[in-house]
């Protein structure tokens, strides 16, 4: 079975729920997390990333480029009230955290195919 939950429209989540749950558990005050909460946070994250990506893509095209630059994100943030919470944030990943992303392995159950018919 895959880590991705199927939605009612048949689309699979793009962000693995197991990864979201791991991030949520990083808060030491959190003891248990309901599956509904993981799904809601995963879906909200997908919507946020989709919104930000669409707006950054518009900015990128305005600049007649095919590559997203940090400056595109920095120009988009003040343009939308929804993104103002990012204003003034350092958008770089600290080096010690970047190494953790590189070394991180995909859980074994995510690597298994969804259909195991060996017949």
Coordinates of N, CA and C in Angstrom, one line a residue:
X1 N 0.9 -1.2 0.0 CA 0.0 0.0 0.0 C 0.9 1.2 0.0
X2 N 0.5 2.2 -0.7 CA 1.2 3.5 -0.9 C 1.0 4.4 0.3
X3 N 1.9 5.3 0.6 CA 1.8 6.3 1.6 C 0.8 7.4 1.2
X4 N 0.5 7.5 0.0 CA -0.4 8.6 -0.5 C -1.8 8.2 -0.5
X5 N -2.6 9.1 0.1 CA -4.1 8.8 0.2 C -4.8 9.2 -1.1
X6 N -5.7 8.4 -1.5 CA -6.5 8.8 -2.7 C -7.6 9.7 -2.3
X7 N -7.8 10.7 -3.1 CA -8.9 11.7 -2.8 C -10.1 11.2 -3.6
X8 N -11.3 11.9 -3.3 CA -12.5 11.5 -3.9 C -12.5 11.7 -5.4
X9 N -11.7 12.7 -6.0 CA -11.6 12.9 -7.4 C -10.7 11.9 -8.1
X10 N -10.1 11.0 -7.3 CA -9.2 10.0 -7.9 C -7.7 10.4 -8.0
X11 N -7.4 11.7 -7.7 CA -6.1 12.2 -7.7 C -5.3 11.8 -6.5
X12 N -4.1 11.5 -6.6 CA -3.2 11.1 -5.5 C -2.6 12.4 -4.9
X13 N -2.4 12.4 -3.6 CA -1.7 13.5 -3.0 C -0.3 13.5 -3.6
X14 N 0.3 14.7 -3.8 CA 1.6 14.9 -4.3 C 2.6 14.9 -3.2
X15 N 2.2 15.2 -2.0 CA 3.1 15.3 -0.9 C 2.8 14.0 0.0
X16 N 3.8 13.2 0.3 CA 3.6 12.0 1.1 C 3.1 12.3 2.5
X17 N 2.0 11.7 2.9 CA 1.4 12.0 4.2 C 2.4 11.5 5.3
X18 N 3.2 10.5 5.1 CA 4.1 10.0 6.1 C 5.2 11.1 6.3
X19 N 5.6 11.8 5.3 CA 6.6 12.9 5.5 C 5.9 14.1 6.3
X20 N 4.7 14.4 6.0 CA 4.0 15.5 6.7 C 3.8 15.1 8.2
X21 N 3.5 13.8 8.5 CA 3.3 13.3 9.8 C 4.7 13.4 10.6
X22 N 5.8 13.1 9.9 CA 7.1 13.1 10.5 C 7.4 14.6 10.9
X23 N 7.1 15.5 10.0 CA 7.3 16.9 10.3 C 6.4 17.4 11.5
X24 N 5.2 17.0 11.5 CA 4.3 17.3 12.6 C 4.8 16.8 13.9
X25 N 5.3 15.6 13.9 CA 5.9 15.0 15.1 C 7.1 15.6 15.6
X26 N 7.8 16.5 14.8 CA 9.0 17.2 15.2 C 8.7 18.1 16.4
X27 N 7.4 18.5 16.5 CA 7.0 19.3 17.7 C 6.9 18.4 18.9
X28 N 7.7 18.7 19.9 CA 7.8 17.8 21.1 C 6.5 17.8 21.9
X29 N 5.7 18.8 21.7 CA 4.4 18.9 22.4 C 3.4 17.9 21.8
X30 N 3.6 17.5 20.6 CA 2.6 16.6 19.9 C 2.9 15.2 20.3
X31 N 1.9 14.5 20.8 CA 2.0 13.1 21.2 C 1.4 12.2 20.2
X32 N 0.2 12.5 19.7 CA -0.5 11.7 18.8 C -1.1 12.6 17.7
X33 N -1.2 12.0 16.5 CA -1.8 12.8 15.4 C -2.8 12.0 14.6
X34 N -4.0 12.5 14.6 CA -5.1 11.7 13.9 C -4.8 11.8 12.4
X35 N -5.2 10.7 11.7 CA -5.0 10.6 10.2 C -5.7 11.8 9.5
X36 N -6.9 12.2 10.0 CA -7.6 13.3 9.4 C -6.8 14.6 9.5
X37 N -6.1 14.8 10.6 CA -5.2 16.0 10.8 C -4.1 15.9 9.8
X38 N -3.5 14.8 9.6 CA -2.4 14.6 8.6 C -2.9 14.9 7.2
X39 N -4.1 14.4 6.9 CA -4.7 14.6 5.6 C -4.9 16.1 5.4
X40 N -5.5 16.8 6.4 CA -5.8 18.2 6.3 C -4.6 19.1 6.1
X41 N -3.6 18.8 6.8 CA -2.3 19.5 6.7 C -1.6 19.3 5.4
X42 N -1.7 18.0 5.0 CA -1.1 17.7 3.7 C -1.8 18.4 2.5
X43 N -3.1 18.4 2.6 CA -3.9 19.0 1.5 C -3.7 20.6 1.5
X44 N -3.6 21.1 2.7 CA -3.4 22.6 2.9 C -2.0 23.0 2.3
X45 N -1.0 22.1 2.6 CA 0.3 22.4 2.1 C 0.3 22.3 0.5
X46 N -0.4 21.3 0.0 CA -0.5 21.2 -1.5 C -1.1 22.4 -2.1
X47 N -2.2 22.9 -1.5 CA -2.8 24.1 -2.0 C -2.0 25.3 -1.9
X48 N -1.2 25.4 -0.8 CA -0.3 26.6 -0.6 C 0.8 26.6 -1.6
X49 N 1.4 25.4 -1.8 CA 2.5 25.3 -2.8 C 2.0 25.5 -4.2
X50 N 0.8 25.0 -4.5 CA 0.2 25.3 -5.9 C 0.0 26.8 -6.1
X51 N -0.6 27.4 -5.1 CA -0.8 28.9 -5.2 C 0.5 29.6 -5.4
X52 N 1.4 29.4 -4.5 CA 2.7 30.1 -4.6 C 3.4 29.8 -6.0
X53 N 3.4 28.5 -6.4 CA 4.0 28.2 -7.7 C 3.4 28.9 -8.9
X54 N 2.0 28.9 -8.9 CA 1.3 29.6 -9.9 C 1.7 31.1 -10.0
X55 N 1.7 31.7 -8.9 CA 2.1 33.2 -8.8 C 3.5 33.4 -9.2
X56 N 4.4 32.6 -8.8 CA 5.8 32.7 -9.1 C 6.0 32.4 -10.6
X57 N 5.2 31.5 -11.2 CA 5.3 31.2 -12.6 C 4.9 32.4 -13.4
X58 N 3.9 33.1 -13.0 CA 3.5 34.4 -13.7 C 4.6 35.4 -13.6
X59 N 5.2 35.5 -12.5 CA 6.3 36.5 -12.3 C 7.5 36.1 -13.2
X60 N 7.8 34.8 -13.3 CA 8.9 34.3 -14.1 C 8.6 34.6 -15.6
X61 N 7.4 34.4 -16.0 CA 7.0 34.6 -17.4 C 7.1 36.1 -17.8
X62 N 6.7 36.9 -16.8 CA 6.8 38.4 -17.0 C 8.2 38.8 -17.2
X63 N 9.2 38.1 -16.6 CA 10.6 38.4 -16.8 C 11.2 37.7 -18.0
X64 N 10.3 37.0 -18.8 CA 10.7 36.3 -20.0 C 11.8 35.3 -19.7
X65 N 11.6 34.5 -18.7 CA 12.6 33.4 -18.3 C 11.8 32.1 -18.2
X66 N 12.6 31.0 -18.3 CA 12.0 29.7 -18.0 C 12.5 29.1 -16.7
X67 N 13.3 29.8 -16.0 CA 13.9 29.3 -14.8 C 13.4 30.2 -13.6
X68 N 12.9 29.6 -12.6 CA 12.5 30.3 -11.4 C 13.7 30.7 -10.6
X69 N 13.7 32.0 -10.2 CA 14.8 32.5 -9.3 C 14.2 32.9 -8.0
X70 N 15.1 33.0 -7.0 CA 14.7 33.4 -5.7 C 14.1 34.8 -5.8
X71 N 14.5 35.6 -6.6 CA 14.0 37.0 -6.8 C 12.5 37.0 -7.2
X72 N 12.2 35.9 -8.0 CA 10.7 35.8 -8.4 C 9.9 35.6 -7.2
X73 N 10.3 34.7 -6.3 CA 9.5 34.5 -5.0 C 9.5 35.7 -4.2
X74 N 10.6 36.4 -4.1 CA 10.7 37.6 -3.3 C 9.8 38.7 -3.8
X75 N 9.6 38.8 -5.1 CA 8.7 39.8 -5.7 C 7.2 39.4 -5.5
X76 N 6.9 38.1 -5.5 CA 5.6 37.7 -5.4 C 5.0 37.9 -4.0
X77 N 5.8 37.6 -3.0 CA 5.4 37.6 -1.6 C 4.7 38.9 -1.2
X78 N 5.2 40.1 -1.4 CA 4.5 41.3 -1.0 C 3.3 41.7 -1.8
X79 N 3.1 41.0 -3.0 CA 2.0 41.2 -3.9 C 0.7 40.6 -3.4
X80 N 0.7 39.7 -2.5 CA -0.5 39.0 -2.1 C -0.6 38.9 -0.5
X81 N -1.7 39.4 0.0 CA -1.9 39.4 1.4 C -1.7 38.0 2.0
X82 N -2.1 37.0 1.3 CA -2.0 35.6 1.8 C -0.6 35.2 2.1
X83 N 0.3 35.8 1.4 CA 1.7 35.5 1.6 C 2.5 36.4 2.5
X84 N 1.9 37.4 3.0 CA 2.6 38.3 3.9 C 3.3 37.7 5.1
X85 N 2.9 36.6 5.5 CA 3.5 35.9 6.7 C 5.0 35.5 6.3
X86 N 5.3 35.4 5.0 CA 6.6 35.1 4.6 C 7.5 36.3 4.4
X87 N 6.9 37.5 4.5 CA 7.7 38.8 4.4 C 8.9 38.8 5.4
X88 N 10.0 39.0 4.8 CA 11.2 39.2 5.7 C 11.8 37.8 6.1
X89 N 11.2 36.7 5.7 CA 11.8 35.4 6.1 C 13.0 35.1 5.2
X90 N 14.0 34.4 5.8 CA 15.1 34.0 5.1 C 14.6 32.7 4.3
X91 N 14.6 32.7 3.0 CA 14.1 31.6 2.2 C 15.1 30.5 1.9
X92 N 16.3 30.6 2.5 CA 17.3 29.6 2.2 C 17.2 28.5 3.3
X93 N 17.7 27.3 2.9 CA 17.7 26.2 3.8 C 19.1 26.2 4.4
X94 N 19.2 26.3 5.8 CA 20.5 26.2 6.4 C 21.2 25.0 6.0
X95 N 22.5 25.1 5.9 CA 23.4 24.0 5.4 C 23.2 22.7 6.2
X96 N 23.0 22.8 7.5 CA 22.9 21.5 8.3 C 21.5 20.9 8.0
X97 N 20.5 21.6 7.7 CA 19.2 21.1 7.3 C 19.2 20.6 5.9
X98 N 19.9 21.2 5.0 CA 20.0 20.8 3.6 C 20.6 19.4 3.5
X99 N 21.6 19.1 4.4 CA 22.2 17.7 4.4 C 21.2 16.7 4.8
X100 N 20.4 17.0 5.7 CA 19.3 16.1 6.2 C 18.4 15.7 5.1
X101 N 18.1 16.7 4.2 CA 17.2 16.4 3.1 C 17.9 15.5 2.1
X102 N 19.2 15.7 1.9 CA 19.9 14.9 0.9 C 20.1 13.5 1.4
X103 N 20.3 13.3 2.7 CA 20.5 12.0 3.3 C 19.2 11.2 3.5
X104 N 18.1 11.9 3.5 CA 16.8 11.3 3.9 C 16.5 10.2 2.9
X105 N 16.0 9.1 3.4 CA 15.6 8.0 2.5 C 14.1 7.9 2.5
X106 N 13.6 7.4 1.4 CA 12.2 7.2 1.2 C 11.8 5.9 2.0
X107 N 10.7 6.0 2.8 CA 10.3 4.8 3.5 C 10.1 3.6 2.6
X108 N 10.4 2.4 3.1 CA 10.3 1.2 2.3 C 9.0 1.0 1.7
X109 N 7.9 1.3 2.5 CA 6.5 1.0 2.0 C 6.2 2.0 0.8
X110 N 6.8 3.1 0.7 CA 6.6 4.0 -0.4 C 7.2 3.5 -1.7
X111 N 8.3 2.7 -1.5 CA 9.0 2.1 -2.7 C 8.3 0.9 -3.3
X112 N 7.4 0.3 -2.5 CA 6.7 -0.9 -3.0 C 5.7 -0.5 -4.0
X113 N 5.5 -1.3 -5.1 CA 4.4 -1.0 -6.0 C 3.0 -1.2 -5.4
X114 N 2.1 -0.4 -5.8 CA 0.7 -0.5 -5.2 C 0.0 -1.8 -5.5
X115 N 0.4 -2.5 -6.6 CA -0.3 -3.7 -6.9 C 0.8 -4.8 -7.0
X116 N 0.7 -5.8 -6.1 CA 1.7 -6.9 -6.0 C 1.1 -8.2 -6.5
X117 N 0.8 -8.2 -7.7 CA 0.3 -9.5 -8.4 C 1.5 -10.2 -9.0
X118 N 1.9 -11.3 -8.4 CA 3.0 -12.1 -8.9 C 2.6 -13.2 -9.8
X119 N 1.4 -13.4 -10.1 CA 0.9 -14.5 -10.8 C 1.1 -14.4 -12.3

